[in-house]
């Protein structure tokens, strides 16, 4: 694609990076076929190619974002299916991130939008605030019918009972069972530890059982993905994690940084790019990104022990977009589940997003609901006993539309190799 940026514009490293991305696009339109919003809405401006043109125009003309541009960029899930499909290697993720930052800088959203987005950016990354907000919001449940659509959508995702905080999420070291084969840091995360603390518990049992010493590093917390996707500055979160893991690298050494929420994994693997122009943190950020692995990547490297618990259940595997498109991890989780003795089912349209996408299901509830229902129907067609996914956002979203238990892949691997039966799967 031809671009017309001035030399002065290209002096900005963000514009220069986006210009390279724009030039790689040959406007072939292959990406439209796999874009969930184009598939649903059929509007070129809700396709990757349409959005690329909108962002190009906005940046090239150095214009404030218009309501029309904001509407179509806001509808993008950042699912990155377009990046998997694109034959020209267009880095849509970095381009849309830049577009979102430009929108937040130049566009005044209606006050309710601003308030909601600000509230999500403050509350969701902070487990204490998030827990308090979830508890408070249960009081509002009886009045849900009177509420604005997006508040209603948020309330619908609040679980009826919140599990207590888990002691495993505090900074500490978990020794390996037997000989230590890897020393790894686990990102204990933010919203996940409130909604489903059993995921980190299962991850730690699984890793220590397979010879890993697991460190929950002091100072590490939210990866910044939720804030980043809202177009707001997430460098503070990323910086805290980079410093925490760099300290750990110097002190005890680390073979890997393990992530069990794939949305976070995609972001941490991109810290190197985020800090590329930071004289102090460019190198440490690159090191952190290069050490980052999804938990199923590490387990595939180490090898799964033979199952000791009776498995054999039919598991529909939902491939989170951030895992399959963001990190190109597709086969490892399914292979591990098969090795653990499960019958793994591949629902149709596995490449399409479930509608969760960070805060998307809260900000775009109508499109998110349509995508969820489509996803759940495809999953139901496989008649599964259980559904497995590697991202808390997808787990919460899919569980809100089905009675089939939805669990994290690591909970099944942990159960198969000697851990307790996942709580959500207690009826099997
Ligand atoms: S598939 Fe790639 S090159 Fe083709 S229009 Fe989409 S982003 Fe551009
Ligand atoms: S990230 Fe997903 S929703 Fe956004 S343009 Fe690409 S395929 Fe479409």
JSON list of C-alpha atoms in Angstrom, two decimals, residues 191-404:
[
{"chain": "A", "resi": 191, "resn": "UNK", "atom": "CA", "xyz": [-8.80, -10.69, 37.19]},
{"chain": "A", "resi": 192, "resn": "UNK", "atom": "CA", "xyz": [-8.13, -14.43, 36.84]},
{"chain": "A", "resi": 193, "resn": "UNK", "atom": "CA", "xyz": [-6.95, -14.84, 40.45]},
{"chain": "A", "resi": 194, "resn": "UNK", "atom": "CA", "xyz": [-10.25, -13.32, 41.63]},
{"chain": "A", "resi": 195, "resn": "UNK", "atom": "CA", "xyz": [-12.60, -15.18, 39.27]},
{"chain": "A", "resi": 196, "resn": "UNK", "atom": "CA", "xyz": [-10.86, -18.56, 39.22]},
{"chain": "A", "resi": 197, "resn": "UNK", "atom": "CA", "xyz": [-7.98, -18.93, 41.73]},
{"chain": "A", "resi": 198, "resn": "UNK", "atom": "CA", "xyz": [-8.06, -22.68, 41.05]},
{"chain": "A", "resi": 199, "resn": "UNK", "atom": "CA", "xyz": [-6.28, -22.05, 37.72]},
{"chain": "A", "resi": 200, "resn": "UNK", "atom": "CA", "xyz": [-3.06, -20.80, 39.33]},
{"chain": "A", "resi": 201, "resn": "UNK", "atom": "CA", "xyz": [-3.34, -23.55, 41.97]},
{"chain": "A", "resi": 202, "resn": "UNK", "atom": "CA", "xyz": [-3.62, -26.24, 39.27]},
{"chain": "A", "resi": 203, "resn": "UNK", "atom": "CA", "xyz": [-0.77, -24.65, 37.30]},
{"chain": "A", "resi": 204, "resn": "UNK", "atom": "CA", "xyz": [1.56, -24.70, 40.31]},
{"chain": "A", "resi": 205, "resn": "UNK", "atom": "CA", "xyz": [0.68, -28.33, 41.15]},
{"chain": "A", "resi": 206, "resn": "UNK", "atom": "CA", "xyz": [1.17, -29.37, 37.53]},
{"chain": "A", "resi": 207, "resn": "UNK", "atom": "CA", "xyz": [4.50, -27.59, 37.16]},
{"chain": "A", "resi": 208, "resn": "UNK", "atom": "CA", "xyz": [6.00, -28.68, 40.49]},
{"chain": "A", "resi": 209, "resn": "UNK", "atom": "CA", "xyz": [4.85, -32.28, 39.82]},
{"chain": "A", "resi": 210, "resn": "UNK", "atom": "CA", "xyz": [6.80, -32.10, 36.56]},
{"chain": "A", "resi": 211, "resn": "UNK", "atom": "CA", "xyz": [10.04, -30.92, 38.18]},
{"chain": "A", "resi": 212, "resn": "UNK", "atom": "CA", "xyz": [9.66, -27.12, 38.05]},
{"chain": "A", "resi": 213, "resn": "UNK", "atom": "CA", "xyz": [10.51, -24.72, 40.85]},
{"chain": "A", "resi": 214, "resn": "UNK", "atom": "CA", "xyz": [7.84, -22.02, 40.55]},
{"chain": "A", "resi": 215, "resn": "UNK", "atom": "CA", "xyz": [8.41, -18.43, 41.66]},
{"chain": "A", "resi": 216, "resn": "UNK", "atom": "CA", "xyz": [5.61, -15.92, 42.17]},
{"chain": "A", "resi": 217, "resn": "UNK", "atom": "CA", "xyz": [7.82, -12.83, 42.01]},
{"chain": "A", "resi": 218, "resn": "UNK", "atom": "CA", "xyz": [7.44, -9.90, 44.39]},
{"chain": "A", "resi": 219, "resn": "UNK", "atom": "CA", "xyz": [6.25, -6.82, 42.46]},
{"chain": "A", "resi": 220, "resn": "UNK", "atom": "CA", "xyz": [4.80, -8.67, 39.44]},
{"chain": "A", "resi": 221, "resn": "UNK", "atom": "CA", "xyz": [1.09, -8.19, 38.74]},
{"chain": "A", "resi": 222, "resn": "UNK", "atom": "CA", "xyz": [-1.28, -7.31, 35.91]},
{"chain": "A", "resi": 223, "resn": "UNK", "atom": "CA", "xyz": [0.43, -7.57, 32.50]},
{"chain": "A", "resi": 224, "resn": "UNK", "atom": "CA", "xyz": [-1.31, -4.42, 31.25]},
{"chain": "A", "resi": 225, "resn": "UNK", "atom": "CA", "xyz": [-3.25, -6.08, 28.41]},
{"chain": "A", "resi": 226, "resn": "UNK", "atom": "CA", "xyz": [-6.69, -4.84, 29.46]},
{"chain": "A", "resi": 227, "resn": "UNK", "atom": "CA", "xyz": [-5.50, -1.23, 29.74]},
{"chain": "A", "resi": 228, "resn": "UNK", "atom": "CA", "xyz": [-3.45, -1.50, 26.54]},
{"chain": "A", "resi": 229, "resn": "UNK", "atom": "CA", "xyz": [-6.46, -2.69, 24.52]},
{"chain": "A", "resi": 230, "resn": "UNK", "atom": "CA", "xyz": [-8.45, 0.27, 25.81]},
{"chain": "A", "resi": 231, "resn": "UNK", "atom": "CA", "xyz": [-5.86, 2.50, 24.10]},
{"chain": "A", "resi": 232, "resn": "UNK", "atom": "CA", "xyz": [-4.50, 3.65, 27.47]},
{"chain": "A", "resi": 233, "resn": "UNK", "atom": "CA", "xyz": [-0.92, 3.60, 28.69]},
{"chain": "A", "resi": 234, "resn": "UNK", "atom": "CA", "xyz": [0.04, 0.18, 30.06]},
{"chain": "A", "resi": 235, "resn": "UNK", "atom": "CA", "xyz": [3.76, 0.83, 30.40]},
{"chain": "A", "resi": 236, "resn": "UNK", "atom": "CA", "xyz": [3.53, 1.13, 34.21]},
{"chain": "A", "resi": 237, "resn": "UNK", "atom": "CA", "xyz": [2.20, -2.44, 34.56]},
{"chain": "A", "resi": 238, "resn": "UNK", "atom": "CA", "xyz": [4.73, -3.79, 32.07]},
{"chain": "A", "resi": 239, "resn": "UNK", "atom": "CA", "xyz": [7.59, -1.93, 33.74]},
{"chain": "A", "resi": 240, "resn": "UNK", "atom": "CA", "xyz": [6.73, -3.40, 37.17]},
{"chain": "A", "resi": 241, "resn": "UNK", "atom": "CA", "xyz": [6.75, -6.93, 35.73]},
{"chain": "A", "resi": 242, "resn": "UNK", "atom": "CA", "xyz": [9.99, -6.44, 33.81]},
{"chain": "A", "resi": 243, "resn": "UNK", "atom": "CA", "xyz": [11.73, -5.15, 36.94]},
{"chain": "A", "resi": 244, "resn": "UNK", "atom": "CA", "xyz": [10.32, -7.94, 39.12]},
{"chain": "A", "resi": 245, "resn": "UNK", "atom": "CA", "xyz": [11.39, -10.72, 36.74]},
{"chain": "A", "resi": 246, "resn": "UNK", "atom": "CA", "xyz": [14.77, -9.11, 36.02]},
{"chain": "A", "resi": 247, "resn": "UNK", "atom": "CA", "xyz": [15.47, -9.12, 39.79]},
{"chain": "A", "resi": 248, "resn": "UNK", "atom": "CA", "xyz": [14.48, -12.78, 39.91]},
{"chain": "A", "resi": 249, "resn": "UNK", "atom": "CA", "xyz": [16.69, -13.53, 36.90]},
{"chain": "A", "resi": 250, "resn": "UNK", "atom": "CA", "xyz": [19.68, -11.98, 38.69]},
{"chain": "A", "resi": 251, "resn": "UNK", "atom": "CA", "xyz": [18.93, -13.62, 42.04]},
{"chain": "A", "resi": 252, "resn": "UNK", "atom": "CA", "xyz": [17.92, -17.21, 41.40]},
{"chain": "A", "resi": 253, "resn": "UNK", "atom": "CA", "xyz": [17.89, -17.38, 37.57]},
{"chain": "A", "resi": 254, "resn": "UNK", "atom": "CA", "xyz": [14.85, -18.18, 35.42]},
{"chain": "A", "resi": 255, "resn": "UNK", "atom": "CA", "xyz": [14.45, -20.66, 32.57]},
{"chain": "A", "resi": 256, "resn": "UNK", "atom": "CA", "xyz": [11.05, -19.30, 31.60]},
{"chain": "A", "resi": 257, "resn": "UNK", "atom": "CA", "xyz": [8.23, -16.94, 32.52]},
{"chain": "A", "resi": 258, "resn": "UNK", "atom": "CA", "xyz": [5.00, -18.90, 32.50]},
{"chain": "A", "resi": 259, "resn": "UNK", "atom": "CA", "xyz": [1.62, -17.46, 31.58]},
{"chain": "A", "resi": 260, "resn": "UNK", "atom": "CA", "xyz": [-1.66, -19.35, 31.93]},
{"chain": "A", "resi": 261, "resn": "UNK", "atom": "CA", "xyz": [-3.95, -16.63, 30.54]},
{"chain": "A", "resi": 262, "resn": "UNK", "atom": "CA", "xyz": [-3.16, -16.41, 26.86]},
{"chain": "A", "resi": 263, "resn": "UNK", "atom": "CA", "xyz": [-4.38, -12.80, 26.56]},
{"chain": "A", "resi": 264, "resn": "UNK", "atom": "CA", "xyz": [-1.61, -11.86, 28.97]},
{"chain": "A", "resi": 265, "resn": "UNK", "atom": "CA", "xyz": [0.89, -14.10, 27.16]},
{"chain": "A", "resi": 266, "resn": "UNK", "atom": "CA", "xyz": [0.45, -12.21, 23.88]},
{"chain": "A", "resi": 267, "resn": "UNK", "atom": "CA", "xyz": [1.07, -8.91, 25.67]},
{"chain": "A", "resi": 268, "resn": "UNK", "atom": "CA", "xyz": [4.11, -10.03, 27.69]},
{"chain": "A", "resi": 269, "resn": "UNK", "atom": "CA", "xyz": [5.65, -11.53, 24.54]},
{"chain": "A", "resi": 270, "resn": "UNK", "atom": "CA", "xyz": [5.28, -8.03, 23.05]},
{"chain": "A", "resi": 271, "resn": "UNK", "atom": "CA", "xyz": [7.05, -6.15, 25.90]},
{"chain": "A", "resi": 272, "resn": "UNK", "atom": "CA", "xyz": [10.18, -6.10, 23.73]},
{"chain": "A", "resi": 273, "resn": "UNK", "atom": "CA", "xyz": [8.31, -4.05, 21.12]},
{"chain": "A", "resi": 274, "resn": "UNK", "atom": "CA", "xyz": [6.59, -1.84, 23.71]},
{"chain": "A", "resi": 275, "resn": "UNK", "atom": "CA", "xyz": [9.93, -0.79, 25.21]},
{"chain": "A", "resi": 276, "resn": "UNK", "atom": "CA", "xyz": [12.00, -0.81, 22.01]},
{"chain": "A", "resi": 277, "resn": "UNK", "atom": "CA", "xyz": [12.79, 2.89, 22.35]},
{"chain": "A", "resi": 278, "resn": "UNK", "atom": "CA", "xyz": [13.37, 2.91, 26.11]},
{"chain": "A", "resi": 279, "resn": "UNK", "atom": "CA", "xyz": [17.12, 3.25, 26.78]},
{"chain": "A", "resi": 280, "resn": "UNK", "atom": "CA", "xyz": [16.81, 1.67, 30.24]},
{"chain": "A", "resi": 281, "resn": "UNK", "atom": "CA", "xyz": [14.33, -1.14, 29.65]},
{"chain": "A", "resi": 282, "resn": "UNK", "atom": "CA", "xyz": [14.71, -2.12, 25.98]},
{"chain": "A", "resi": 283, "resn": "UNK", "atom": "CA", "xyz": [17.12, -4.99, 26.72]},
{"chain": "A", "resi": 284, "resn": "UNK", "atom": "CA", "xyz": [15.41, -6.33, 29.89]},
{"chain": "A", "resi": 285, "resn": "UNK", "atom": "CA", "xyz": [12.02, -6.17, 28.10]},
{"chain": "A", "resi": 286, "resn": "UNK", "atom": "CA", "xyz": [13.41, -8.13, 25.16]},
{"chain": "A", "resi": 287, "resn": "UNK", "atom": "CA", "xyz": [14.80, -10.75, 27.55]},
{"chain": "A", "resi": 288, "resn": "UNK", "atom": "CA", "xyz": [11.47, -11.03, 29.38]},
{"chain": "A", "resi": 289, "resn": "UNK", "atom": "CA", "xyz": [9.58, -11.47, 26.10]},
{"chain": "A", "resi": 290, "resn": "UNK", "atom": "CA", "xyz": [12.02, -14.10, 24.87]},
{"chain": "A", "resi": 291, "resn": "UNK", "atom": "CA", "xyz": [11.63, -16.09, 28.12]},
{"chain": "A", "resi": 292, "resn": "UNK", "atom": "CA", "xyz": [7.82, -15.99, 28.08]},
{"chain": "A", "resi": 293, "resn": "UNK", "atom": "CA", "xyz": [5.96, -19.23, 27.41]},
{"chain": "A", "resi": 294, "resn": "UNK", "atom": "CA", "xyz": [2.37, -20.28, 27.61]},
{"chain": "A", "resi": 295, "resn": "UNK", "atom": "CA", "xyz": [2.06, -23.05, 30.19]},
{"chain": "A", "resi": 296, "resn": "UNK", "atom": "CA", "xyz": [1.19, -25.56, 27.43]},
{"chain": "A", "resi": 297, "resn": "UNK", "atom": "CA", "xyz": [4.36, -24.62, 25.52]},
{"chain": "A", "resi": 298, "resn": "UNK", "atom": "CA", "xyz": [6.47, -25.43, 28.57]},
{"chain": "A", "resi": 299, "resn": "UNK", "atom": "CA", "xyz": [4.57, -28.64, 29.35]},
{"chain": "A", "resi": 300, "resn": "UNK", "atom": "CA", "xyz": [5.08, -29.77, 25.74]},
{"chain": "A", "resi": 301, "resn": "UNK", "atom": "CA", "xyz": [8.83, -29.19, 26.13]},
{"chain": "A", "resi": 302, "resn": "UNK", "atom": "CA", "xyz": [9.03, -31.04, 29.45]},
{"chain": "A", "resi": 303, "resn": "UNK", "atom": "CA", "xyz": [6.65, -33.87, 28.52]},
{"chain": "A", "resi": 304, "resn": "UNK", "atom": "CA", "xyz": [3.50, -34.90, 30.40]},
{"chain": "A", "resi": 305, "resn": "UNK", "atom": "CA", "xyz": [3.60, -37.77, 32.92]},
{"chain": "A", "resi": 306, "resn": "UNK", "atom": "CA", "xyz": [1.29, -40.71, 32.23]},
{"chain": "A", "resi": 307, "resn": "UNK", "atom": "CA", "xyz": [-2.25, -40.09, 33.52]},
{"chain": "A", "resi": 308, "resn": "UNK", "atom": "CA", "xyz": [-3.10, -41.63, 36.89]},
{"chain": "A", "resi": 309, "resn": "UNK", "atom": "CA", "xyz": [-6.73, -40.56, 37.20]},
{"chain": "A", "resi": 310, "resn": "UNK", "atom": "CA", "xyz": [-9.55, -42.00, 35.08]},
{"chain": "A", "resi": 311, "resn": "UNK", "atom": "CA", "xyz": [-10.00, -39.63, 32.13]},
{"chain": "A", "resi": 312, "resn": "UNK", "atom": "CA", "xyz": [-11.59, -40.41, 28.77]},
{"chain": "A", "resi": 313, "resn": "UNK", "atom": "CA", "xyz": [-14.16, -37.57, 28.81]},
{"chain": "A", "resi": 314, "resn": "UNK", "atom": "CA", "xyz": [-15.06, -35.83, 25.57]},
{"chain": "A", "resi": 315, "resn": "UNK", "atom": "CA", "xyz": [-13.40, -32.40, 25.72]},
{"chain": "A", "resi": 316, "resn": "UNK", "atom": "CA", "xyz": [-14.27, -29.69, 23.20]},
{"chain": "A", "resi": 317, "resn": "UNK", "atom": "CA", "xyz": [-11.14, -27.59, 22.92]},
{"chain": "A", "resi": 318, "resn": "UNK", "atom": "CA", "xyz": [-11.73, -23.88, 22.41]},
{"chain": "A", "resi": 319, "resn": "UNK", "atom": "CA", "xyz": [-8.63, -22.27, 21.00]},
{"chain": "A", "resi": 320, "resn": "UNK", "atom": "CA", "xyz": [-8.39, -18.76, 22.47]},
{"chain": "A", "resi": 321, "resn": "UNK", "atom": "CA", "xyz": [-7.59, -16.15, 19.80]},
{"chain": "A", "resi": 322, "resn": "UNK", "atom": "CA", "xyz": [-4.65, -14.87, 21.83]},
{"chain": "A", "resi": 323, "resn": "UNK", "atom": "CA", "xyz": [-3.24, -18.40, 21.82]},
{"chain": "A", "resi": 324, "resn": "UNK", "atom": "CA", "xyz": [-3.92, -19.46, 18.22]},
{"chain": "A", "resi": 325, "resn": "UNK", "atom": "CA", "xyz": [-3.57, -16.07, 16.48]},
{"chain": "A", "resi": 326, "resn": "UNK", "atom": "CA", "xyz": [-1.60, -13.99, 18.99]},
{"chain": "A", "resi": 327, "resn": "UNK", "atom": "CA", "xyz": [1.00, -16.65, 19.78]},
{"chain": "A", "resi": 328, "resn": "UNK", "atom": "CA", "xyz": [0.48, -19.21, 17.00]},
{"chain": "A", "resi": 329, "resn": "UNK", "atom": "CA", "xyz": [-0.01, -21.99, 19.56]},
{"chain": "A", "resi": 330, "resn": "UNK", "atom": "CA", "xyz": [-2.53, -24.45, 18.17]},
{"chain": "A", "resi": 331, "resn": "UNK", "atom": "CA", "xyz": [-1.54, -28.07, 18.50]},
{"chain": "A", "resi": 332, "resn": "UNK", "atom": "CA", "xyz": [0.30, -28.26, 21.85]},
{"chain": "A", "resi": 333, "resn": "UNK", "atom": "CA", "xyz": [-2.76, -27.91, 24.14]},
{"chain": "A", "resi": 334, "resn": "UNK", "atom": "CA", "xyz": [-4.73, -30.52, 22.17]},
{"chain": "A", "resi": 335, "resn": "UNK", "atom": "CA", "xyz": [-1.79, -32.92, 22.08]},
{"chain": "A", "resi": 336, "resn": "UNK", "atom": "CA", "xyz": [-1.33, -32.60, 25.84]},
{"chain": "A", "resi": 337, "resn": "UNK", "atom": "CA", "xyz": [-5.04, -33.22, 26.47]},
{"chain": "A", "resi": 338, "resn": "UNK", "atom": "CA", "xyz": [-4.91, -36.33, 24.28]},
{"chain": "A", "resi": 339, "resn": "UNK", "atom": "CA", "xyz": [-1.80, -37.57, 26.10]},
{"chain": "A", "resi": 340, "resn": "UNK", "atom": "CA", "xyz": [-3.71, -37.01, 29.35]},
{"chain": "A", "resi": 341, "resn": "UNK", "atom": "CA", "xyz": [-6.36, -39.46, 28.11]},
{"chain": "A", "resi": 342, "resn": "UNK", "atom": "CA", "xyz": [-9.13, -37.10, 26.98]},
{"chain": "A", "resi": 343, "resn": "UNK", "atom": "CA", "xyz": [-11.02, -37.40, 23.70]},
{"chain": "A", "resi": 344, "resn": "UNK", "atom": "CA", "xyz": [-10.35, -34.01, 22.11]},
{"chain": "A", "resi": 345, "resn": "UNK", "atom": "CA", "xyz": [-13.03, -32.48, 19.90]},
{"chain": "A", "resi": 346, "resn": "UNK", "atom": "CA", "xyz": [-12.45, -29.63, 17.42]},
{"chain": "A", "resi": 347, "resn": "UNK", "atom": "CA", "xyz": [-15.60, -27.52, 17.04]},
{"chain": "A", "resi": 348, "resn": "UNK", "atom": "CA", "xyz": [-16.30, -25.91, 13.66]},
{"chain": "A", "resi": 349, "resn": "UNK", "atom": "CA", "xyz": [-15.27, -22.27, 13.12]},
{"chain": "A", "resi": 350, "resn": "UNK", "atom": "CA", "xyz": [-12.52, -22.69, 15.69]},
{"chain": "A", "resi": 351, "resn": "UNK", "atom": "CA", "xyz": [-10.73, -19.66, 14.22]},
{"chain": "A", "resi": 352, "resn": "UNK", "atom": "CA", "xyz": [-13.58, -17.29, 15.21]},
{"chain": "A", "resi": 353, "resn": "UNK", "atom": "CA", "xyz": [-13.50, -15.33, 18.47]},
{"chain": "A", "resi": 354, "resn": "UNK", "atom": "CA", "xyz": [-15.97, -16.18, 21.27]},
{"chain": "A", "resi": 355, "resn": "UNK", "atom": "CA", "xyz": [-16.60, -12.46, 21.82]},
{"chain": "A", "resi": 356, "resn": "UNK", "atom": "CA", "xyz": [-14.72, -12.14, 25.10]},
{"chain": "A", "resi": 357, "resn": "UNK", "atom": "CA", "xyz": [-11.65, -10.21, 23.88]},
{"chain": "A", "resi": 358, "resn": "UNK", "atom": "CA", "xyz": [-10.57, -8.46, 27.09]},
{"chain": "A", "resi": 359, "resn": "UNK", "atom": "CA", "xyz": [-13.26, -5.90, 27.89]},
{"chain": "A", "resi": 360, "resn": "UNK", "atom": "CA", "xyz": [-15.00, -6.29, 24.51]},
{"chain": "A", "resi": 361, "resn": "UNK", "atom": "CA", "xyz": [-17.92, -8.28, 25.93]},
{"chain": "A", "resi": 362, "resn": "UNK", "atom": "CA", "xyz": [-18.50, -5.40, 28.38]},
{"chain": "A", "resi": 363, "resn": "UNK", "atom": "CA", "xyz": [-18.15, -2.58, 25.84]},
{"chain": "A", "resi": 364, "resn": "UNK", "atom": "CA", "xyz": [-19.75, -4.21, 22.76]},
{"chain": "A", "resi": 365, "resn": "UNK", "atom": "CA", "xyz": [-22.23, -6.59, 24.38]},
{"chain": "A", "resi": 366, "resn": "UNK", "atom": "CA", "xyz": [-24.45, -7.10, 21.34]},
{"chain": "A", "resi": 367, "resn": "UNK", "atom": "CA", "xyz": [-21.71, -8.29, 18.95]},
{"chain": "A", "resi": 368, "resn": "UNK", "atom": "CA", "xyz": [-20.06, -10.23, 21.78]},
{"chain": "A", "resi": 369, "resn": "UNK", "atom": "CA", "xyz": [-23.32, -12.07, 22.52]},
{"chain": "A", "resi": 370, "resn": "UNK", "atom": "CA", "xyz": [-23.79, -13.02, 18.87]},
{"chain": "A", "resi": 371, "resn": "UNK", "atom": "CA", "xyz": [-20.25, -14.38, 18.70]},
{"chain": "A", "resi": 372, "resn": "UNK", "atom": "CA", "xyz": [-20.69, -16.28, 21.96]},
{"chain": "A", "resi": 373, "resn": "UNK", "atom": "CA", "xyz": [-23.93, -17.89, 20.81]},
{"chain": "A", "resi": 374, "resn": "UNK", "atom": "CA", "xyz": [-22.33, -18.91, 17.52]},
{"chain": "A", "resi": 375, "resn": "UNK", "atom": "CA", "xyz": [-19.34, -20.34, 19.40]},
{"chain": "A", "resi": 376, "resn": "UNK", "atom": "CA", "xyz": [-21.52, -22.21, 21.91]},
{"chain": "A", "resi": 377, "resn": "UNK", "atom": "CA", "xyz": [-23.68, -23.68, 19.10]},
{"chain": "A", "resi": 378, "resn": "UNK", "atom": "CA", "xyz": [-20.58, -24.98, 17.29]},
{"chain": "A", "resi": 379, "resn": "UNK", "atom": "CA", "xyz": [-19.26, -26.44, 20.54]},
{"chain": "A", "resi": 380, "resn": "UNK", "atom": "CA", "xyz": [-22.63, -28.03, 21.40]},
{"chain": "A", "resi": 381, "resn": "UNK", "atom": "CA", "xyz": [-22.66, -29.77, 18.01]},
{"chain": "A", "resi": 382, "resn": "UNK", "atom": "CA", "xyz": [-19.69, -31.88, 19.17]},
{"chain": "A", "resi": 383, "resn": "UNK", "atom": "CA", "xyz": [-21.66, -33.13, 22.24]},
{"chain": "A", "resi": 384, "resn": "UNK", "atom": "CA", "xyz": [-18.83, -32.62, 24.73]},
{"chain": "A", "resi": 385, "resn": "UNK", "atom": "CA", "xyz": [-18.73, -33.58, 28.41]},
{"chain": "A", "resi": 386, "resn": "UNK", "atom": "CA", "xyz": [-16.42, -30.63, 29.09]},
{"chain": "A", "resi": 387, "resn": "UNK", "atom": "CA", "xyz": [-15.04, -27.55, 27.36]},
{"chain": "A", "resi": 388, "resn": "UNK", "atom": "CA", "xyz": [-11.38, -26.58, 27.79]},
{"chain": "A", "resi": 389, "resn": "UNK", "atom": "CA", "xyz": [-9.73, -23.24, 27.03]},
{"chain": "A", "resi": 390, "resn": "UNK", "atom": "CA", "xyz": [-6.47, -21.53, 27.94]},
{"chain": "A", "resi": 391, "resn": "UNK", "atom": "CA", "xyz": [-7.76, -18.05, 28.75]},
{"chain": "A", "resi": 392, "resn": "UNK", "atom": "CA", "xyz": [-9.97, -16.86, 31.62]},
{"chain": "A", "resi": 393, "resn": "UNK", "atom": "CA", "xyz": [-11.80, -14.36, 29.40]},
{"chain": "A", "resi": 394, "resn": "UNK", "atom": "CA", "xyz": [-12.97, -17.12, 27.04]},
{"chain": "A", "resi": 395, "resn": "UNK", "atom": "CA", "xyz": [-13.83, -19.41, 29.97]},
{"chain": "A", "resi": 396, "resn": "UNK", "atom": "CA", "xyz": [-16.10, -16.77, 31.54]},
{"chain": "A", "resi": 397, "resn": "UNK", "atom": "CA", "xyz": [-17.65, -15.78, 28.20]},
{"chain": "A", "resi": 398, "resn": "UNK", "atom": "CA", "xyz": [-18.42, -19.32, 27.02]},
{"chain": "A", "resi": 399, "resn": "UNK", "atom": "CA", "xyz": [-19.62, -20.43, 30.47]},
{"chain": "A", "resi": 400, "resn": "UNK", "atom": "CA", "xyz": [-22.20, -17.61, 30.38]},
{"chain": "A", "resi": 401, "resn": "UNK", "atom": "CA", "xyz": [-23.87, -19.30, 27.40]},
{"chain": "A", "resi": 402, "resn": "UNK", "atom": "CA", "xyz": [-23.81, -23.01, 28.19]},
{"chain": "A", "resi": 403, "resn": "UNK", "atom": "CA", "xyz": [-24.43, -25.54, 30.96]},
{"chain": "A", "resi": 404, "resn": "UNK", "atom": "CA", "xyz": [-21.48, -27.68, 29.86]}
]
